[in-house]
Short mmCIF file of C-alpha atoms and ligand atoms in Angstrom, two decimals:
data_model
loop_
_atom_site.label_atom_id
_atom_site.label_comp_id
_atom_site.label_asym_id
_atom_site.label_seq_id
_atom_site.Cartn_x
_atom_site.Cartn_y
_atom_site.Cartn_z
CA UNK A 15 -7.62 -70.51 12.24
CA UNK A 16 -7.23 -67.19 10.42
CA UNK A 17 -10.30 -64.95 10.59
CA UNK A 18 -10.24 -64.46 6.79
CA UNK A 19 -8.77 -66.69 4.06
CA UNK A 20 -7.60 -63.70 2.04
CA UNK A 21 -7.32 -60.04 3.00
CA UNK A 22 -6.56 -57.47 0.31
CA UNK A 23 -4.92 -54.23 1.44
CA UNK A 24 -5.47 -51.48 -1.10
CA UNK A 25 -3.07 -48.69 -0.12
CA UNK A 26 -0.02 -49.59 1.93
CA UNK A 27 1.01 -46.38 3.67
CA UNK A 28 1.04 -45.75 7.43
CA UNK A 29 -2.37 -47.32 8.01
CA UNK A 30 -2.24 -50.09 5.37
CA UNK A 31 1.24 -51.22 6.42
CA UNK A 32 0.34 -51.13 10.13
CA UNK A 33 -2.61 -53.38 9.29
CA UNK A 34 -0.34 -55.71 7.31
CA UNK A 35 1.98 -56.02 10.30
CA UNK A 36 -0.75 -56.68 12.87
CA UNK A 37 -2.60 -59.09 10.53
CA UNK A 38 0.63 -61.09 10.22
CA UNK A 39 1.42 -60.95 13.94
CA UNK A 40 -2.07 -62.10 14.94
CA UNK A 41 -2.47 -64.62 12.10
CA UNK A 42 -5.70 -62.98 10.93
CA UNK A 43 -5.39 -63.95 7.25
CA UNK A 44 -4.42 -67.00 5.26
CA UNK A 45 -3.09 -64.71 2.54
CA UNK A 46 -2.35 -60.96 2.50
CA UNK A 47 -2.55 -59.32 -0.94
CA UNK A 48 -0.97 -55.86 -1.16
CA UNK A 49 -1.90 -53.38 -3.87
CA UNK A 50 -0.96 -49.77 -4.35
CA UNK A 51 -0.85 -47.12 -7.04
CA UNK A 52 2.88 -46.60 -7.54
CA UNK A 53 5.52 -49.15 -8.47
CA UNK A 54 7.98 -47.68 -5.96
CA UNK A 55 5.63 -48.09 -2.96
CA UNK A 56 4.74 -51.61 -4.06
CA UNK A 57 8.42 -52.51 -4.32
CA UNK A 58 9.08 -51.07 -0.86
CA UNK A 59 6.17 -53.07 0.59
CA UNK A 60 7.69 -56.21 -0.91
CA UNK A 61 11.15 -55.38 0.49
CA UNK A 62 9.54 -55.01 3.91
CA UNK A 63 7.76 -58.36 3.46
CA UNK A 64 4.38 -56.86 4.30
CA UNK A 65 2.28 -59.31 2.26
CA UNK A 66 2.14 -62.64 0.44
CA UNK A 67 1.42 -61.16 -3.00
CA UNK A 68 2.06 -57.70 -4.47
CA UNK A 69 -0.08 -56.36 -7.29
CA UNK A 70 -0.13 -53.12 -9.24
CA UNK A 71 -3.60 -54.04 -10.50
CA UNK A 72 -6.04 -53.27 -7.66
CA UNK A 73 -8.76 -55.44 -9.21
CA UNK A 74 -6.48 -58.45 -9.35
CA UNK A 75 -5.56 -57.96 -5.68
CA UNK A 76 -9.17 -57.98 -4.45
CA UNK A 77 -10.27 -60.98 -6.54
CA UNK A 78 -11.22 -63.82 -4.14
CA UNK A 79 -10.57 -61.64 -1.09
CA UNK A 80 -12.93 -62.09 1.86
CA UNK A 81 -11.95 -58.75 3.34
CA UNK A 82 -10.82 -55.69 1.39
CA UNK A 83 -9.44 -52.71 3.31
CA UNK A 84 -9.07 -49.48 1.36
CA UNK A 85 -6.43 -47.22 2.97
CA UNK A 86 -5.94 -44.33 0.55
CA UNK A 87 -6.48 -40.55 0.90
CA UNK A 88 -10.23 -39.91 1.17
CA UNK A 89 -10.36 -37.98 -2.11
CA UNK A 90 -9.26 -41.10 -4.00
CA UNK A 91 -11.74 -43.55 -2.46
CA UNK A 92 -14.33 -43.23 -5.26
CA UNK A 93 -11.78 -43.94 -7.96
CA UNK A 94 -10.44 -46.94 -6.06
CA UNK A 95 -13.96 -48.32 -5.46
CA UNK A 96 -14.70 -48.02 -9.17
CA UNK A 97 -11.51 -49.88 -10.00
CA UNK A 98 -12.02 -52.78 -7.58
CA UNK A 99 -15.83 -53.17 -7.92
CA UNK A 100 -15.94 -55.59 -10.90
CA UNK A 101 -13.58 -58.06 -9.17
CA UNK A 102 -15.19 -58.13 -5.71
CA UNK A 103 -16.33 -61.55 -4.53
CA UNK A 104 -19.95 -62.10 -3.49
CA UNK A 105 -20.11 -62.12 0.30
CA UNK A 106 -16.86 -60.18 0.69
CA UNK A 107 -16.57 -57.35 3.21
CA UNK A 108 -15.23 -54.03 1.91
CA UNK A 109 -14.20 -51.44 4.45
CA UNK A 110 -12.08 -48.31 4.50
CA UNK A 111 -10.10 -46.35 7.08
CA UNK A 112 -10.77 -42.82 5.82
CA UNK A 113 -10.81 -39.89 8.22
CA UNK A 114 -14.10 -38.53 6.84
CA UNK A 115 -17.16 -40.70 6.40
CA UNK A 116 -20.01 -38.89 4.62
CA UNK A 117 -17.89 -38.17 1.57
CA UNK A 118 -16.26 -41.61 1.46
CA UNK A 119 -19.69 -43.28 1.57
CA UNK A 120 -20.99 -41.01 -1.20
CA UNK A 121 -17.95 -41.84 -3.32
CA UNK A 122 -17.72 -45.60 -2.71
CA UNK A 123 -21.24 -46.89 -2.15
CA UNK A 124 -22.51 -46.42 -5.73
CA UNK A 125 -19.78 -48.75 -7.01
CA UNK A 126 -20.25 -51.60 -4.51
CA UNK A 127 -22.08 -54.51 -6.16
CA UNK A 128 -25.09 -56.21 -4.57
CA UNK A 129 -24.06 -59.10 -2.31
CA UNK A 130 -20.88 -57.35 -1.12
CA UNK A 131 -20.91 -55.93 2.42
CA UNK A 132 -19.67 -52.34 2.49
CA UNK A 133 -18.93 -51.22 6.06
CA UNK A 134 -17.24 -47.82 6.35
CA UNK A 135 -14.74 -47.53 9.19
CA UNK A 136 -12.18 -45.22 10.74
CA UNK A 137 -9.45 -46.27 13.18
CA UNK A 138 -8.62 -43.30 15.40
CA UNK A 139 -4.93 -44.05 15.37
CA UNK A 140 -2.12 -42.41 13.51
CA UNK A 141 1.11 -40.48 13.55
CA UNK A 142 2.52 -37.64 11.48
CA UNK A 143 4.46 -40.15 9.36
CA UNK A 144 3.36 -41.70 6.08
CA UNK A 145 4.35 -44.48 3.71
CA UNK A 146 4.97 -48.23 4.22
CA UNK A 147 8.03 -47.75 6.44
CA UNK A 148 6.04 -45.69 8.94
CA UNK A 149 3.67 -48.45 10.04
CA UNK A 150 3.92 -50.60 13.15
CA UNK A 151 1.80 -53.47 14.46
CA UNK A 152 0.94 -51.74 17.76
CA UNK A 153 -0.62 -48.66 16.15
CA UNK A 154 -4.22 -49.68 16.86
CA UNK A 155 -3.71 -50.94 20.41
CA UNK A 156 -6.23 -49.46 22.83
CA UNK A 157 -7.41 -47.03 20.14
CA UNK A 158 -11.00 -46.62 18.94
CA UNK A 159 -12.20 -47.90 15.61
CA UNK A 160 -15.47 -46.25 14.60
CA UNK A 161 -17.87 -47.87 12.14
CA UNK A 162 -20.57 -45.87 10.39
CA UNK A 163 -22.71 -48.78 9.10
CA UNK A 164 -25.23 -48.11 6.37
CA UNK A 165 -28.92 -48.98 6.84
CA UNK A 166 -29.48 -52.68 6.22
CA UNK A 167 -25.91 -53.73 7.09
CA UNK A 168 -25.65 -57.46 7.71
CA UNK A 169 -25.10 -57.88 11.49
CA UNK A 170 -22.92 -60.98 10.94
CA UNK A 171 -20.58 -59.07 8.59
CA UNK A 172 -20.41 -56.18 11.05
CA UNK A 173 -19.60 -58.56 13.89
CA UNK A 174 -16.88 -60.26 11.85
CA UNK A 175 -15.27 -56.92 10.99
CA UNK A 176 -15.57 -55.84 14.63
CA UNK A 177 -13.81 -59.03 15.69
CA UNK A 178 -11.03 -58.29 13.18
CA UNK A 179 -10.44 -54.83 14.68
CA UNK A 180 -10.65 -56.15 18.22
CA UNK A 181 -7.89 -58.62 17.34
CA UNK A 182 -5.89 -55.67 16.00
CA UNK A 183 -6.16 -54.26 19.54
CA UNK A 184 -8.92 -51.70 19.00
CA UNK A 185 -12.11 -50.85 20.83
CA UNK A 186 -15.21 -50.58 18.66
CA UNK A 187 -17.83 -47.86 18.44
CA UNK A 188 -20.55 -47.18 15.90
CA UNK A 189 -22.21 -43.91 14.97
CA UNK A 190 -23.89 -42.33 11.99
CA UNK A 191 -21.61 -40.72 9.38
CA UNK A 192 -22.81 -37.15 10.01
CA UNK A 193 -22.09 -37.45 13.71
CA UNK A 194 -18.69 -39.02 13.02
CA UNK A 195 -17.72 -36.10 10.78
CA UNK A 196 -18.78 -33.55 13.40
CA UNK A 197 -16.94 -35.31 16.25
CA UNK A 198 -13.79 -35.76 14.19
CA UNK A 199 -13.90 -32.14 13.05
CA UNK A 200 -13.31 -31.04 16.66
CA UNK A 201 -11.04 -33.81 17.98
CA UNK A 202 -8.82 -34.22 14.94
CA UNK A 203 -9.41 -31.95 11.98
CA UNK A 204 -9.47 -28.61 13.82
CA UNK A 205 -6.31 -29.34 15.87
CA UNK A 206 -4.45 -30.14 12.65
CA UNK A 207 -5.72 -26.99 10.91
CA UNK A 208 -4.75 -24.86 13.91
CA UNK A 209 -1.31 -26.47 13.94
CA UNK A 210 -0.82 -25.89 10.21
CA UNK A 211 -1.87 -22.30 10.77
CA UNK A 212 0.32 -21.52 13.78
CA UNK A 213 3.39 -23.10 12.22
CA UNK A 214 2.70 -21.18 9.00
CA UNK A 215 2.34 -17.92 10.94
CA UNK A 216 5.63 -18.49 12.76
CA UNK A 217 7.30 -19.29 9.47
CA UNK A 218 6.05 -16.00 7.98
CA UNK A 219 7.12 -13.77 10.89
CA UNK A 220 9.55 -11.02 10.06
CA UNK A 221 10.17 -9.63 13.54
CA UNK A 222 11.43 -12.99 14.88
CA UNK A 223 13.97 -14.90 12.84
CA UNK A 224 13.37 -18.48 11.71
CA UNK A 225 16.47 -19.60 13.56
CA UNK A 226 14.99 -18.24 16.80
CA UNK A 227 11.72 -20.08 16.15
CA UNK A 228 13.64 -23.33 15.73
CA UNK A 229 16.08 -22.68 18.60
CA UNK A 230 13.42 -21.91 21.19
CA UNK A 231 10.76 -24.30 19.84
CA UNK A 232 10.61 -26.43 23.01
CA UNK A 233 8.63 -23.64 24.71
CA UNK A 234 5.41 -24.95 23.10
CA UNK A 235 5.77 -24.43 19.36
CA UNK A 236 7.35 -27.87 18.96
CA UNK A 237 4.14 -29.65 19.97
CA UNK A 238 2.27 -28.00 17.11
CA UNK A 239 4.97 -28.88 14.59
CA UNK A 240 4.31 -32.60 15.05
CA UNK A 241 0.72 -32.21 13.84
CA UNK A 242 1.76 -29.71 11.17
CA UNK A 243 4.20 -32.27 9.74
CA UNK A 244 1.32 -34.59 8.80
CA UNK A 245 0.88 -35.73 5.22
CA UNK A 246 -0.22 -32.79 3.02
CA UNK A 247 -2.24 -34.96 0.59
CA UNK A 248 -4.18 -36.65 3.37
CA UNK A 249 -4.98 -33.37 5.10
CA UNK A 250 -5.86 -31.51 1.92
CA UNK A 251 -8.40 -34.26 1.25
CA UNK A 252 -9.76 -34.21 4.82
CA UNK A 253 -10.35 -30.44 4.57
CA UNK A 254 -12.05 -30.73 1.19
CA UNK A 255 -14.17 -33.73 2.21
CA UNK A 256 -15.38 -32.61 5.65
CA UNK A 257 -15.91 -29.01 4.67
CA UNK A 258 -19.23 -28.32 6.43
CA UNK A 259 -18.31 -29.74 9.83
CA UNK A 260 -14.86 -28.13 9.77
CA UNK A 261 -16.27 -24.70 8.88
CA UNK A 262 -18.83 -25.03 11.70
CA UNK A 263 -16.09 -25.87 14.22
CA UNK A 264 -13.80 -23.14 12.90
CA UNK A 265 -16.59 -20.58 13.39
CA UNK A 266 -17.00 -21.64 17.03
CA UNK A 267 -13.25 -21.65 17.51
CA UNK A 268 -12.95 -18.11 16.13
CA UNK A 269 -15.67 -16.87 18.50
CA UNK A 270 -13.90 -18.39 21.50
CA UNK A 271 -10.56 -17.02 20.34
CA UNK A 272 -12.09 -13.56 20.14
CA UNK A 273 -13.26 -13.95 23.76
CA UNK A 274 -9.73 -14.90 24.82
CA UNK A 275 -8.32 -11.97 22.89
CA UNK A 276 -10.74 -9.64 24.65
CA UNK A 277 -9.89 -11.06 28.08
CA UNK A 278 -6.19 -10.49 27.42
CA UNK A 279 -6.75 -6.97 26.10
CA UNK A 280 -8.85 -5.96 29.13
CA UNK A 281 -6.66 -7.70 31.67
CA UNK A 282 -9.44 -10.08 32.76
CA UNK A 283 -7.14 -12.41 34.70
CA UNK A 284 -9.93 -14.26 36.46
CA UNK A 285 -11.56 -15.19 33.16
CA UNK A 286 -8.26 -16.42 31.76
CA UNK A 287 -7.54 -18.41 34.92
CA UNK A 288 -10.97 -20.01 34.78
CA UNK A 289 -10.59 -21.08 31.12
CA UNK A 290 -7.07 -22.44 31.65
CA UNK A 291 -8.18 -24.41 34.72
CA UNK A 292 -11.09 -25.95 32.84
CA UNK A 293 -8.87 -27.03 29.92
CA UNK A 294 -6.32 -28.58 32.24
CA UNK A 295 -9.13 -30.83 33.48
CA UNK A 296 -9.81 -31.99 29.93
CA UNK A 297 -6.25 -33.31 29.64
CA UNK A 298 -6.61 -35.12 32.95
CA UNK A 299 -9.77 -36.84 31.65
CA UNK A 300 -7.94 -37.98 28.49
CA UNK A 301 -5.18 -39.52 30.61
CA UNK A 302 -7.78 -41.21 32.85
CA UNK A 303 -9.46 -42.63 29.72
CA UNK A 304 -6.16 -44.28 28.73
CA UNK A 305 -5.81 -42.23 25.54
CA UNK A 306 -2.63 -40.48 26.72
CA UNK A 307 0.12 -41.13 29.24
CA UNK A 308 1.17 -38.63 31.85
CA UNK A 309 4.87 -38.38 31.14
CA UNK A 310 6.91 -35.45 29.82
CA UNK A 311 6.93 -34.75 26.06
CA UNK A 312 3.38 -36.15 25.91
CA UNK A 313 4.84 -39.64 26.22
CA UNK A 314 4.98 -40.01 22.43
CA UNK A 315 8.25 -41.85 22.55
CA UNK A 316 6.55 -44.62 24.47
CA UNK A 317 3.07 -44.50 22.95
CA UNK A 318 3.65 -44.12 19.24
CA UNK A 319 7.02 -45.69 18.70
CA UNK A 320 7.10 -48.71 20.97
CA UNK A 321 10.04 -51.07 20.65
CA UNK A 322 9.39 -53.55 17.83
P1 LIG B 415 -0.13 -42.75 3.44
O1 LIG B 415 0.84 -43.28 4.42
O2 LIG B 415 0.19 -41.48 2.72
O3 LIG B 415 -0.45 -43.89 2.36
C1 LIG B 415 -1.39 -43.65 1.35
C2 LIG B 415 -1.56 -44.86 0.46
O4 LIG B 415 -2.58 -44.53 -0.50
C3 LIG B 415 -0.33 -45.22 -0.34
O5 LIG B 415 -0.31 -46.62 -0.56
C4 LIG B 415 -0.58 -44.49 -1.65
O6 LIG B 415 -0.03 -45.13 -2.78
C5 LIG B 415 -2.06 -44.60 -1.81
N1 LIG B 415 -2.59 -43.52 -2.63
C6 LIG B 415 -2.29 -42.20 -2.54
N2 LIG B 415 -2.98 -41.50 -3.45
C7 LIG B 415 -3.68 -42.40 -4.17
C8 LIG B 415 -4.56 -42.30 -5.27
N3 LIG B 415 -4.84 -41.11 -5.82
N4 LIG B 415 -5.12 -43.43 -5.75
C9 LIG B 415 -4.82 -44.62 -5.22
N5 LIG B 415 -3.99 -44.78 -4.15
C10 LIG B 415 -3.44 -43.69 -3.65
O7 LIG B 415 -1.56 -42.49 4.12
P2 LIG B 415 -2.17 -43.08 5.48
O8 LIG B 415 -1.72 -42.22 6.62
O9 LIG B 415 -1.99 -44.54 5.53
O10 LIG B 415 -3.71 -42.72 5.26
C11 LIG B 415 -4.57 -43.55 4.52
C12 LIG B 415 -6.00 -43.27 4.92
O11 LIG B 415 -6.12 -43.48 6.31
C13 LIG B 415 -6.49 -41.86 4.63
O12 LIG B 415 -7.79 -41.90 4.12
C14 LIG B 415 -6.52 -41.20 5.99
O13 LIG B 415 -7.55 -40.24 6.06
C15 LIG B 415 -6.79 -42.38 6.91
N6 LIG B 415 -6.25 -42.24 8.28
C16 LIG B 415 -5.01 -41.72 8.47
C17 LIG B 415 -4.53 -41.58 9.77
C18 LIG B 415 -3.17 -40.99 10.03
O14 LIG B 415 -2.90 -40.48 11.12
N7 LIG B 415 -2.28 -41.00 9.07
C19 LIG B 415 -5.30 -42.02 10.87
C20 LIG B 415 -6.54 -42.61 10.62
C21 LIG B 415 -7.03 -42.71 9.32
P3 LIG B 415 1.36 -44.78 -3.47
O15 LIG B 415 2.37 -44.54 -2.38
O16 LIG B 415 1.61 -46.02 -4.24
O17 LIG B 415 1.12 -43.58 -4.31
#
């Protein structure tokens, strides 16, 4: 038996199309309705056979849906909620996958009608790719999905949504939205901002040619370029919609960078050695937690692009 009679996927990029694929593989829906903003993405989703119906009208797609998953850049979530709200079925669950939670809740919640369960969520799974071709059914396997339930959330609806994500392969955690935004600022948002910055700096250098940067990239630079190739719209929105937590983490980062700079300037080898030893331990813990594999090139070949 499918978990839901009808699931509507609003937004069919990397996350939406990965959901479509895993929903199909696991038989989680009787019917998958796909809706997106542009005609070209909708056509591509249809060519890929991601759903059972394809609609340019978001409202039409969510009508009669038991589960609606909004997978659009966080800055567009309010507009999407406004558009779908009048057609939402009583008793339906509406969730999202946005990388920031306080802002998404502020944008979406006012539009959600009484009797509809709004449960904000965020799967901590992704790649630097975007669009419907980029998705794959295994994306959420052994990854965390964090819910930031609002006060008064119906426990049965939360359990049903949790079961859905478990069947997509994820582990479930819940936290409050403020805490989510702070945690994600350090584990995801800051690394991306640093990567955008370092790749930008290298691109601006005059003393080293661009061809040298590309030629010798495997020395370390390459690993930053993967993050810095992430979708500009998504990351612009993340920066604008998790401003406070990101600025707090950036301030701490700058302080620590200044300490490193000082240690290098004054030849404080012991201090450098101690910091580098501590950070090496962090990577070991991530591998032990099953969130990374210990093979060369960070194992991305195997982890993020498994054979289909
Ligand atoms: P994506 O591949 O770029 O797909 C975005 C989807 O949203 C497309 O269907 C796009 O429609 C639609 N969209 C874009 N702008 C829109 C707008 N103004 N109004 C309505 N729809 C719009 O993005 P994604 O990587 O799937 O990310 C979707 C969400 O997941 C974001 O909120 C992001 O923060 C979150 N997330 C991403 C990752 C990741 O690593 N990528 C991980 C976890 C969570 P058209 O193509 O038709 O314009």
